Amino acid sequence: MITACFEGLTRYGPDGKIAGALAENYSVSPDMLMYTFQLKKGALWSNGDPVTAHDFEFAWKRNLDPQTGSEYAYMLYFIKGAEEFNTGKGSKDAVAVKALDDHTLEVQLNSPAPFFYELTAFPTLFPLHQKTVESNPGWAASPENYIGNGPFKMDVWEHKNKLVLVKNDKYHDKDAVKLDKIVWSMITDTNTLQALFDSGDLDWGGHPAYTLPVDLLQSLQDEGKIVLDPYPNTVAVTFNTTQPPFTNKKIRQAFSYAIERQPLVDGIVMPGVPAAYAWVPPSMKLSSNDYFKEDAAKAKGLLAEGLKERKINPESPRLSKSGSCGMAGVFLRRSRVFPFFQRNTIAIDC
């Protein structure tokens, strides 16, 4: 919704690479701390007002204002004075983002961040129409007041039913916009959404419109109806390190070496999704190191050492019953590594 109705300094092009959007060009100081963006002239808000560098300064500082309560304010912490303002330890005026004139935005960073140019394509760093936001606190709740600068503008919003966006004729690159209208149906049941897609009533299924029903993933893949793209994301089960026995590092490592990840992914997510053996996703890895590849022998050894350090008897029944958990929902193959676990799904009593 936001990326359809708003646009930042940069955006991702059809080739997936970052490119200028409202930024005509930019320069970086030799120490990589000062960014200066030159904005396109002639860019307009959907109400016809010009988009200026002041709109960026206003929006970024508004996101950092503690009164706003923005969940993504931390994404601006690269800017000098930003974290201090957001955490109540500094002032708005000390935040080093400044509109030098209507078309020049200057940003000073705390330390070099070579990805900062790319970060400006994220919605947190989009501009806002200052006059609208300041005059109407509920501006974003109705089409009449939803002033954006992106390729589309809001035409209809039937709450809990549908959203209709139409092409924004004030958009600076409107000739590149091929769709005249986008209709979003607001339906919470994913099976209903999938049925509407299958019948042709919806033109788009899956991400980001809705989550595909898990029980249909395999059949949809078998029928060749799913398009898969790498998504750099890692999902993990985490330990509560304040609760025993997971206060012990070796016991935590033993579990990590014991869990057979790929069968879990194949059975719960979908076949073909790679298992995670490190925090960095495969699409971003620079090395082939797998830090916790399954290793039963290593798991047994670490477990024995950890139990000894914790002075826990491996035969103790407290290890095999359910209770308040340091880690819940751990899935293991039957007792190959831990003979005292007899169920496939187990919870650790703390």
PDB file of N, CA and C in Angstrom, residues 6-93:
ATOM      1  N   PHE A   6       3.363   5.999  -2.312  1.00  0.00           N
ATOM      2  CA  PHE A   6       4.460   6.898  -1.955  1.00  0.00           C
ATOM      3  C   PHE A   6       5.743   6.454  -2.655  1.00  0.00           C
ATOM      4  N   GLU A   7       6.694   7.366  -2.718  1.00  0.00           N
ATOM      5  CA  GLU A   7       7.994   7.041  -3.299  1.00  0.00           C
ATOM      6  C   GLU A   7       9.080   7.833  -2.592  1.00  0.00           C
ATOM      7  N   GLY A   8      10.240   7.195  -2.400  1.00  0.00           N
ATOM      8  CA  GLY A   8      11.344   7.825  -1.709  1.00  0.00           C
ATOM      9  C   GLY A   8      12.409   8.346  -2.651  1.00  0.00           C
ATOM     10  N   LEU A   9      13.580   8.539  -2.095  1.00  0.00           N
ATOM     11  CA  LEU A   9      14.704   9.031  -2.893  1.00  0.00           C
ATOM     12  C   LEU A   9      15.139   8.005  -3.931  1.00  0.00           C
ATOM     13  N   THR A  10      15.041   6.728  -3.573  1.00  0.00           N
ATOM     14  CA  THR A  10      15.439   5.649  -4.482  1.00  0.00           C
ATOM     15  C   THR A  10      14.341   4.595  -4.545  1.00  0.00           C
ATOM     16  N   ARG A  11      14.486   3.664  -5.468  1.00  0.00           N
ATOM     17  CA  ARG A  11      13.546   2.548  -5.596  1.00  0.00           C
ATOM     18  C   ARG A  11      14.270   1.401  -6.280  1.00  0.00           C
ATOM     19  N   TYR A  12      13.645   0.244  -6.278  1.00  0.00           N
ATOM     20  CA  TYR A  12      14.208  -0.914  -6.979  1.00  0.00           C
ATOM     21  C   TYR A  12      13.656  -0.951  -8.400  1.00  0.00           C
ATOM     22  N   GLY A  13      14.557  -1.090  -9.367  1.00  0.00           N
ATOM     23  CA  GLY A  13      14.147  -1.148 -10.756  1.00  0.00           C
ATOM     24  C   GLY A  13      13.692  -2.540 -11.149  1.00  0.00           C
ATOM     25  N   PRO A  14      13.232  -2.709 -12.383  1.00  0.00           N
ATOM     26  CA  PRO A  14      12.780  -4.024 -12.865  1.00  0.00           C
ATOM     27  C   PRO A  14      13.864  -5.097 -12.794  1.00  0.00           C
ATOM     28  N   ASP A  15      15.134  -4.671 -12.803  1.00  0.00           N
ATOM     29  CA  ASP A  15      16.232  -5.633 -12.730  1.00  0.00           C
ATOM     30  C   ASP A  15      16.601  -5.975 -11.282  1.00  0.00           C
ATOM     31  N   GLY A  16      15.834  -5.422 -10.315  1.00  0.00           N
ATOM     32  CA  GLY A  16      16.103  -5.712  -8.917  1.00  0.00           C
ATOM     33  C   GLY A  16      17.204  -4.861  -8.310  1.00  0.00           C
ATOM     34  N   LYS A  17      17.766  -3.956  -9.085  1.00  0.00           N
ATOM     35  CA  LYS A  17      18.851  -3.110  -8.590  1.00  0.00           C
ATOM     36  C   LYS A  17      18.311  -1.752  -8.170  1.00  0.00           C
ATOM     37  N   ILE A  18      19.013  -1.135  -7.218  1.00  0.00           N
ATOM     38  CA  ILE A  18      18.592   0.157  -6.697  1.00  0.00           C
ATOM     39  C   ILE A  18      18.830   1.246  -7.744  1.00  0.00           C
ATOM     40  N   ALA A  19      17.891   2.165  -7.831  1.00  0.00           N
ATOM     41  CA  ALA A  19      18.001   3.252  -8.810  1.00  0.00           C
ATOM     42  C   ALA A  19      17.393   4.507  -8.212  1.00  0.00           C
ATOM     43  N   GLY A  20      17.712   5.647  -8.791  1.00  0.00           N
ATOM     44  CA  GLY A  20      17.157   6.894  -8.319  1.00  0.00           C
ATOM     45  C   GLY A  20      15.664   6.965  -8.574  1.00  0.00           C
ATOM     46  N   ALA A  21      14.938   7.541  -7.644  1.00  0.00           N
ATOM     47  CA  ALA A  21      13.508   7.782  -7.806  1.00  0.00           C
ATOM     48  C   ALA A  21      13.305   9.296  -7.766  1.00  0.00           C
ATOM     49  N   LEU A  22      13.060   9.844  -6.576  1.00  0.00           N
ATOM     50  CA  LEU A  22      12.983  11.300  -6.469  1.00  0.00           C
ATOM     51  C   LEU A  22      14.365  11.936  -6.436  1.00  0.00           C
ATOM     52  N   ALA A  23      15.379  11.145  -6.179  1.00  0.00           N
ATOM     53  CA  ALA A  23      16.745  11.662  -6.206  1.00  0.00           C
ATOM     54  C   ALA A  23      17.259  11.670  -7.645  1.00  0.00           C
ATOM     55  N   GLU A  24      17.541  12.851  -8.138  1.00  0.00           N
ATOM     56  CA  GLU A  24      18.115  12.979  -9.482  1.00  0.00           C
ATOM     57  C   GLU A  24      19.546  12.467  -9.470  1.00  0.00           C
ATOM     58  N   ASN A  25      20.281  12.805  -8.416  1.00  0.00           N
ATOM     59  CA  ASN A  25      21.635  12.316  -8.205  1.00  0.00           C
ATOM     60  C   ASN A  25      21.997  12.556  -6.742  1.00  0.00           C
ATOM     61  N   TYR A  26      23.152  12.057  -6.357  1.00  0.00           N
ATOM     62  CA  TYR A  26      23.609  12.266  -4.986  1.00  0.00           C
ATOM     63  C   TYR A  26      25.124  12.216  -4.959  1.00  0.00           C
ATOM     64  N   SER A  27      25.698  12.762  -3.881  1.00  0.00           N
ATOM     65  CA  SER A  27      27.145  12.717  -3.695  1.00  0.00           C
ATOM     66  C   SER A  27      27.436  12.313  -2.258  1.00  0.00           C
ATOM     67  N   VAL A  28      28.623  11.731  -2.056  1.00  0.00           N
ATOM     68  CA  VAL A  28      29.045  11.284  -0.728  1.00  0.00           C
ATOM     69  C   VAL A  28      30.419  11.883  -0.441  1.00  0.00           C
ATOM     70  N   SER A  29      30.613  12.367   0.771  1.00  0.00           N
ATOM     71  CA  SER A  29      31.901  12.930   1.154  1.00  0.00           C
ATOM     72  C   SER A  29      32.962  11.836   1.216  1.00  0.00           C
ATOM     73  N   PRO A  30      34.245  12.186   1.115  1.00  0.00           N
ATOM     74  CA  PRO A  30      35.323  11.181   1.130  1.00  0.00           C
ATOM     75  C   PRO A  30      35.310  10.300   2.379  1.00  0.00           C
ATOM     76  N   ASP A  31      34.865  10.827   3.516  1.00  0.00           N
ATOM     77  CA  ASP A  31      34.832  10.012   4.735  1.00  0.00           C
ATOM     78  C   ASP A  31      33.560   9.184   4.849  1.00  0.00           C
ATOM     79  N   MET A  32      32.690   9.225   3.830  1.00  0.00           N
ATOM     80  CA  MET A  32      31.452   8.433   3.759  1.00  0.00           C
ATOM     81  C   MET A  32      30.430   8.828   4.826  1.00  0.00           C
ATOM     82  N   LEU A  33      30.544  10.031   5.353  1.00  0.00           N
ATOM     83  CA  LEU A  33      29.636  10.447   6.423  1.00  0.00           C
ATOM     84  C   LEU A  33      28.572  11.439   5.965  1.00  0.00           C
ATOM     85  N   MET A  34      28.813  12.157   4.889  1.00  0.00           N
ATOM     86  CA  MET A  34      27.878  13.182   4.447  1.00  0.00           C
ATOM     87  C   MET A  34      27.292  12.817   3.082  1.00  0.00           C
ATOM     88  N   TYR A  35      25.966  12.675   3.041  1.00  0.00           N
ATOM     89  CA  TYR A  35      25.249  12.405   1.787  1.00  0.00           C
ATOM     90  C   TYR A  35      24.484  13.667   1.403  1.00  0.00           C
ATOM     91  N   THR A  36      24.574  14.026   0.138  1.00  0.00           N
ATOM     92  CA  THR A  36      23.826  15.175  -0.371  1.00  0.00           C
ATOM     93  C   THR A  36      23.007  14.714  -1.572  1.00  0.00           C
ATOM     94  N   PHE A  37      21.676  14.805  -1.439  1.00  0.00           N
ATOM     95  CA  PHE A  37      20.758  14.359  -2.486  1.00  0.00           C
ATOM     96  C   PHE A  37      20.177  15.556  -3.219  1.00  0.00           C
ATOM     97  N   GLN A  38      20.214  15.491  -4.544  1.00  0.00           N
ATOM     98  CA  GLN A  38      19.562  16.488  -5.370  1.00  0.00           C
ATOM     99  C   GLN A  38      18.241  15.900  -5.873  1.00  0.00           C
ATOM    100  N   LEU A  39      17.131  16.529  -5.512  1.00  0.00           N
ATOM    101  CA  LEU A  39      15.817  16.007  -5.876  1.00  0.00           C
ATOM    102  C   LEU A  39      15.402  16.439  -7.274  1.00  0.00           C
ATOM    103  N   LYS A  40      14.594  15.596  -7.898  1.00  0.00           N
ATOM    104  CA  LYS A  40      14.023  15.933  -9.194  1.00  0.00           C
ATOM    105  C   LYS A  40      13.153  17.182  -9.066  1.00  0.00           C
ATOM    106  N   LYS A  41      13.235  18.048 -10.017  1.00  0.00           N
ATOM    107  CA  LYS A  41      12.363  19.214 -10.052  1.00  0.00           C
ATOM    108  C   LYS A  41      11.091  18.853 -10.815  1.00  0.00           C
ATOM    109  N   GLY A  42       9.986  19.323 -10.333  1.00  0.00           N
ATOM    110  CA  GLY A  42       8.717  19.039 -11.000  1.00  0.00           C
ATOM    111  C   GLY A  42       7.946  17.889 -10.399  1.00  0.00           C
ATOM    112  N   ALA A  43       8.523  17.175  -9.400  1.00  0.00           N
ATOM    113  CA  ALA A  43       7.788  16.100  -8.733  1.00  0.00           C
ATOM    114  C   ALA A  43       6.668  16.693  -7.895  1.00  0.00           C
ATOM    115  N   LEU A  44       5.473  16.080  -7.956  1.00  0.00           N
ATOM    116  CA  LEU A  44       4.297  16.625  -7.289  1.00  0.00           C
ATOM    117  C   LEU A  44       3.645  15.610  -6.358  1.00  0.00           C
ATOM    118  N   TRP A  45       2.983  16.134  -5.328  1.00  0.00           N
ATOM    119  CA  TRP A  45       2.097  15.309  -4.524  1.00  0.00           C
ATOM    120  C   TRP A  45       0.805  15.094  -5.316  1.00  0.00           C
ATOM    121  N   SER A  46       0.025  14.131  -4.874  1.00  0.00           N
ATOM    122  CA  SER A  46      -1.192  13.802  -5.620  1.00  0.00           C
ATOM    123  C   SER A  46      -2.203  14.951  -5.617  1.00  0.00           C
ATOM    124  N   ASN A  47      -2.056  15.937  -4.715  1.00  0.00           N
ATOM    125  CA  ASN A  47      -2.944  17.109  -4.713  1.00  0.00           C
ATOM    126  C   ASN A  47      -2.379  18.261  -5.537  1.00  0.00           C
ATOM    127  N   GLY A  48      -1.208  18.042  -6.166  1.00  0.00           N
ATOM    128  CA  GLY A  48      -0.613  19.061  -7.018  1.00  0.00           C
ATOM    129  C   GLY A  48       0.473  19.892  -6.379  1.00  0.00           C
ATOM    130  N   ASP A  49       0.678  19.784  -5.066  1.00  0.00           N
ATOM    131  CA  ASP A  49       1.754  20.522  -4.401  1.00  0.00           C
ATOM    132  C   ASP A  49       3.110  19.941  -4.786  1.00  0.00           C
ATOM    133  N   PRO A  50       4.146  20.764  -4.843  1.00  0.00           N
ATOM    134  CA  PRO A  50       5.482  20.243  -5.177  1.00  0.00           C
ATOM    135  C   PRO A  50       6.062  19.415  -4.034  1.00  0.00           C
ATOM    136  N   VAL A  51       6.766  18.339  -4.385  1.00  0.00           N
ATOM    137  CA  VAL A  51       7.508  17.537  -3.407  1.00  0.00           C
ATOM    138  C   VAL A  51       8.863  18.187  -3.217  1.00  0.00           C
ATOM    139  N   THR A  52       9.223  18.482  -1.954  1.00  0.00           N
ATOM    140  CA  THR A  52      10.476  19.178  -1.684  1.00  0.00           C
ATOM    141  C   THR A  52      11.334  18.402  -0.684  1.00  0.00           C
ATOM    142  N   ALA A  53      12.568  18.847  -0.535  1.00  0.00           N
ATOM    143  CA  ALA A  53      13.474  18.248   0.442  1.00  0.00           C
ATOM    144  C   ALA A  53      12.948  18.448   1.857  1.00  0.00           C
ATOM    145  N   HIS A  54      12.180  19.510   2.069  1.00  0.00           N
ATOM    146  CA  HIS A  54      11.603  19.771   3.386  1.00  0.00           C
ATOM    147  C   HIS A  54      10.635  18.658   3.792  1.00  0.00           C
ATOM    148  N   ASP A  55       9.970  18.043   2.813  1.00  0.00           N
ATOM    149  CA  ASP A  55       9.049  16.946   3.110  1.00  0.00           C
ATOM    150  C   ASP A  55       9.798  15.722   3.642  1.00  0.00           C
ATOM    151  N   PHE A  56      11.000  15.506   3.144  1.00  0.00           N
ATOM    152  CA  PHE A  56      11.824  14.404   3.652  1.00  0.00           C
ATOM    153  C   PHE A  56      12.313  14.703   5.066  1.00  0.00           C
ATOM    154  N   GLU A  57      12.815  15.929   5.269  1.00  0.00           N
ATOM    155  CA  GLU A  57      13.281  16.289   6.604  1.00  0.00           C
ATOM    156  C   GLU A  57      12.151  16.156   7.626  1.00  0.00           C
ATOM    157  N   PHE A  58      10.967  16.643   7.275  1.00  0.00           N
ATOM    158  CA  PHE A  58       9.819  16.554   8.176  1.00  0.00           C
ATOM    159  C   PHE A  58       9.473  15.105   8.490  1.00  0.00           C
ATOM    160  N   ALA A  59       9.402  14.260   7.460  1.00  0.00           N
ATOM    161  CA  ALA A  59       8.987  12.872   7.651  1.00  0.00           C
ATOM    162  C   ALA A  59       9.980  12.079   8.486  1.00  0.00           C
ATOM    163  N   TRP A  60      11.269  12.256   8.213  1.00  0.00           N
ATOM    164  CA  TRP A  60      12.275  11.499   8.953  1.00  0.00           C
ATOM    165  C   TRP A  60      12.302  11.904  10.423  1.00  0.00           C
ATOM    166  N   LYS A  61      12.209  13.185  10.683  1.00  0.00           N
ATOM    167  CA  LYS A  61      12.223  13.646  12.071  1.00  0.00           C
ATOM    168  C   LYS A  61      10.925  13.270  12.784  1.00  0.00           C
ATOM    169  N   ARG A  62       9.837  13.230  12.043  1.00  0.00           N
ATOM    170  CA  ARG A  62       8.570  12.781  12.636  1.00  0.00           C
ATOM    171  C   ARG A  62       8.659  11.317  13.037  1.00  0.00           C
ATOM    172  N   ASN A  63       9.259  10.494  12.196  1.00  0.00           N
ATOM    173  CA  ASN A  63       9.436   9.079  12.535  1.00  0.00           C
ATOM    174  C   ASN A  63      10.286   8.905  13.784  1.00  0.00           C
ATOM    175  N   LEU A  64      11.235   9.801  13.971  1.00  0.00           N
ATOM    176  CA  LEU A  64      12.134   9.704  15.127  1.00  0.00           C
ATOM    177  C   LEU A  64      11.531  10.296  16.395  1.00  0.00           C
ATOM    178  N   ASP A  65      10.523  11.117  16.262  1.00  0.00           N
ATOM    179  CA  ASP A  65       9.909  11.749  17.423  1.00  0.00           C
ATOM    180  C   ASP A  65       9.340  10.673  18.351  1.00  0.00           C
ATOM    181  N   PRO A  66       9.739  10.645  19.614  1.00  0.00           N
ATOM    182  CA  PRO A  66       9.216   9.625  20.533  1.00  0.00           C
ATOM    183  C   PRO A  66       7.698   9.635  20.622  1.00  0.00           C
ATOM    184  N   GLN A  67       7.068  10.786  20.389  1.00  0.00           N
ATOM    185  CA  GLN A  67       5.614  10.879  20.461  1.00  0.00           C
ATOM    186  C   GLN A  67       4.931  10.117  19.332  1.00  0.00           C
ATOM    187  N   THR A  68       5.653   9.912  18.238  1.00  0.00           N
ATOM    188  CA  THR A  68       5.077   9.174  17.104  1.00  0.00           C
ATOM    189  C   THR A  68       4.996   7.688  17.406  1.00  0.00           C
ATOM    190  N   GLY A  69       5.993   7.168  18.125  1.00  0.00           N
ATOM    191  CA  GLY A  69       5.991   5.747  18.467  1.00  0.00           C
ATOM    192  C   GLY A  69       6.257   4.843  17.277  1.00  0.00           C
ATOM    193  N   SER A  70       7.052   5.290  16.333  1.00  0.00           N
ATOM    194  CA  SER A  70       7.335   4.488  15.138  1.00  0.00           C
ATOM    195  C   SER A  70       8.142   3.238  15.483  1.00  0.00           C
ATOM    196  N   GLU A  71       7.647   2.081  15.046  1.00  0.00           N
ATOM    197  CA  GLU A  71       8.357   0.823  15.287  1.00  0.00           C
ATOM    198  C   GLU A  71       9.653   0.737  14.490  1.00  0.00           C
ATOM    199  N   TYR A  72       9.735   1.476  13.407  1.00  0.00           N
ATOM    200  CA  TYR A  72      10.897   1.386  12.524  1.00  0.00           C
ATOM    201  C   TYR A  72      11.832   2.587  12.650  1.00  0.00           C
ATOM    202  N   ALA A  73      11.669   3.347  13.713  1.00  0.00           N
ATOM    203  CA  ALA A  73      12.529   4.519  13.894  1.00  0.00           C
ATOM    204  C   ALA A  73      14.004   4.151  13.919  1.00  0.00           C
ATOM    205  N   TYR A  74      14.306   2.951  14.412  1.00  0.00           N
ATOM    206  CA  TYR A  74      15.711   2.536  14.516  1.00  0.00           C
ATOM    207  C   TYR A  74      16.412   2.490  13.165  1.00  0.00           C
ATOM    208  N   MET A  75      15.661   2.411  12.078  1.00  0.00           N
ATOM    209  CA  MET A  75      16.282   2.367  10.765  1.00  0.00           C
ATOM    210  C   MET A  75      16.930   3.700  10.392  1.00  0.00           C
ATOM    211  N   LEU A  76      16.603   4.729  11.162  1.00  0.00           N
ATOM    212  CA  LEU A  76      17.205   6.033  10.939  1.00  0.00           C
ATOM    213  C   LEU A  76      18.362   6.311  11.889  1.00  0.00           C
ATOM    214  N   TYR A  77      18.683   5.339  12.736  1.00  0.00           N
ATOM    215  CA  TYR A  77      19.733   5.552  13.739  1.00  0.00           C
ATOM    216  C   TYR A  77      21.117   5.762  13.131  1.00  0.00           C
ATOM    217  N   PHE A  78      21.267   5.477  11.850  1.00  0.00           N
ATOM    218  CA  PHE A  78      22.555   5.723  11.193  1.00  0.00           C
ATOM    219  C   PHE A  78      22.841   7.220  11.112  1.00  0.00           C
ATOM    220  N   ILE A  79      21.790   8.020  11.221  1.00  0.00           N
ATOM    221  CA  ILE A  79      21.930   9.469  11.107  1.00  0.00           C
ATOM    222  C   ILE A  79      22.389  10.053  12.441  1.00  0.00           C
ATOM    223  N   LYS A  80      23.299  10.968  12.377  1.00  0.00           N
ATOM    224  CA  LYS A  80      23.831  11.614  13.585  1.00  0.00           C
ATOM    225  C   LYS A  80      22.699  12.275  14.375  1.00  0.00           C
ATOM    226  N   GLY A  81      22.623  11.969  15.647  1.00  0.00           N
ATOM    227  CA  GLY A  81      21.622  12.564  16.529  1.00  0.00           C
ATOM    228  C   GLY A  81      20.267  11.884  16.502  1.00  0.00           C
ATOM    229  N   ALA A  82      20.081  10.905  15.609  1.00  0.00           N
ATOM    230  CA  ALA A  82      18.765  10.279  15.455  1.00  0.00           C
ATOM    231  C   ALA A  82      18.378   9.425  16.659  1.00  0.00           C
ATOM    232  N   GLU A  83      19.272   8.542  17.070  1.00  0.00           N
ATOM    233  CA  GLU A  83      18.961   7.668  18.194  1.00  0.00           C
ATOM    234  C   GLU A  83      18.748   8.467  19.472  1.00  0.00           C
ATOM    235  N   GLU A  84      19.552   9.494  19.662  1.00  0.00           N
ATOM    236  CA  GLU A  84      19.427  10.308  20.863  1.00  0.00           C
ATOM    237  C   GLU A  84      18.052  10.978  20.925  1.00  0.00           C
ATOM    238  N   PHE A  85      17.588  11.510  19.802  1.00  0.00           N
ATOM    239  CA  PHE A  85      16.272  12.148  19.770  1.00  0.00           C
ATOM    240  C   PHE A  85      15.163  11.126  20.023  1.00  0.00           C
ATOM    241  N   ASN A  86      15.265   9.979  19.373  1.00  0.00           N
ATOM    242  CA  ASN A  86      14.228   8.956  19.496  1.00  0.00           C
ATOM    243  C   ASN A  86      14.130   8.377  20.897  1.00  0.00           C
ATOM    244  N   THR A  87      15.238   8.334  21.600  1.00  0.00           N
ATOM    245  CA  THR A  87      15.258   7.761  22.947  1.00  0.00           C
ATOM    246  C   THR A  87      15.148   8.815  24.047  1.00  0.00           C
ATOM    247  N   GLY A  88      14.855  10.057  23.671  1.00  0.00           N
ATOM    248  CA  GLY A  88      14.656  11.106  24.655  1.00  0.00           C
ATOM    249  C   GLY A  88      15.911  11.693  25.230  1.00  0.00           C
ATOM    250  N   LYS A  89      17.056  11.430  24.585  1.00  0.00           N
ATOM    251  CA  LYS A  89      18.329  11.936  25.098  1.00  0.00           C
ATOM    252  C   LYS A  89      18.893  13.082  24.251  1.00  0.00           C
ATOM    253  N   GLY A  90      18.152  13.478  23.236  1.00  0.00           N
ATOM    254  CA  GLY A  90      18.614  14.550  22.366  1.00  0.00           C
ATOM    255  C   GLY A  90      17.426  15.318  21.810  1.00  0.00           C
ATOM    256  N   SER A  91      17.703  16.296  20.977  1.00  0.00           N
ATOM    257  CA  SER A  91      16.653  17.155  20.433  1.00  0.00           C
ATOM    258  C   SER A  91      16.439  16.914  18.941  1.00  0.00           C
ATOM    259  N   LYS A  92      15.290  17.347  18.458  1.00  0.00           N
ATOM    260  CA  LYS A  92      14.988  17.239  17.027  1.00  0.00           C
ATOM    261  C   LYS A  92      15.992  18.037  16.202  1.00  0.00           C
ATOM    262  N   ASP A  93      16.363  19.219  16.700  1.00  0.00           N
ATOM    263  CA  ASP A  93      17.279  20.082  15.940  1.00  0.00           C
ATOM    264  C   ASP A  93      18.666  19.468  15.781  1.00  0.00           C
TER     265      ASP A  93
END
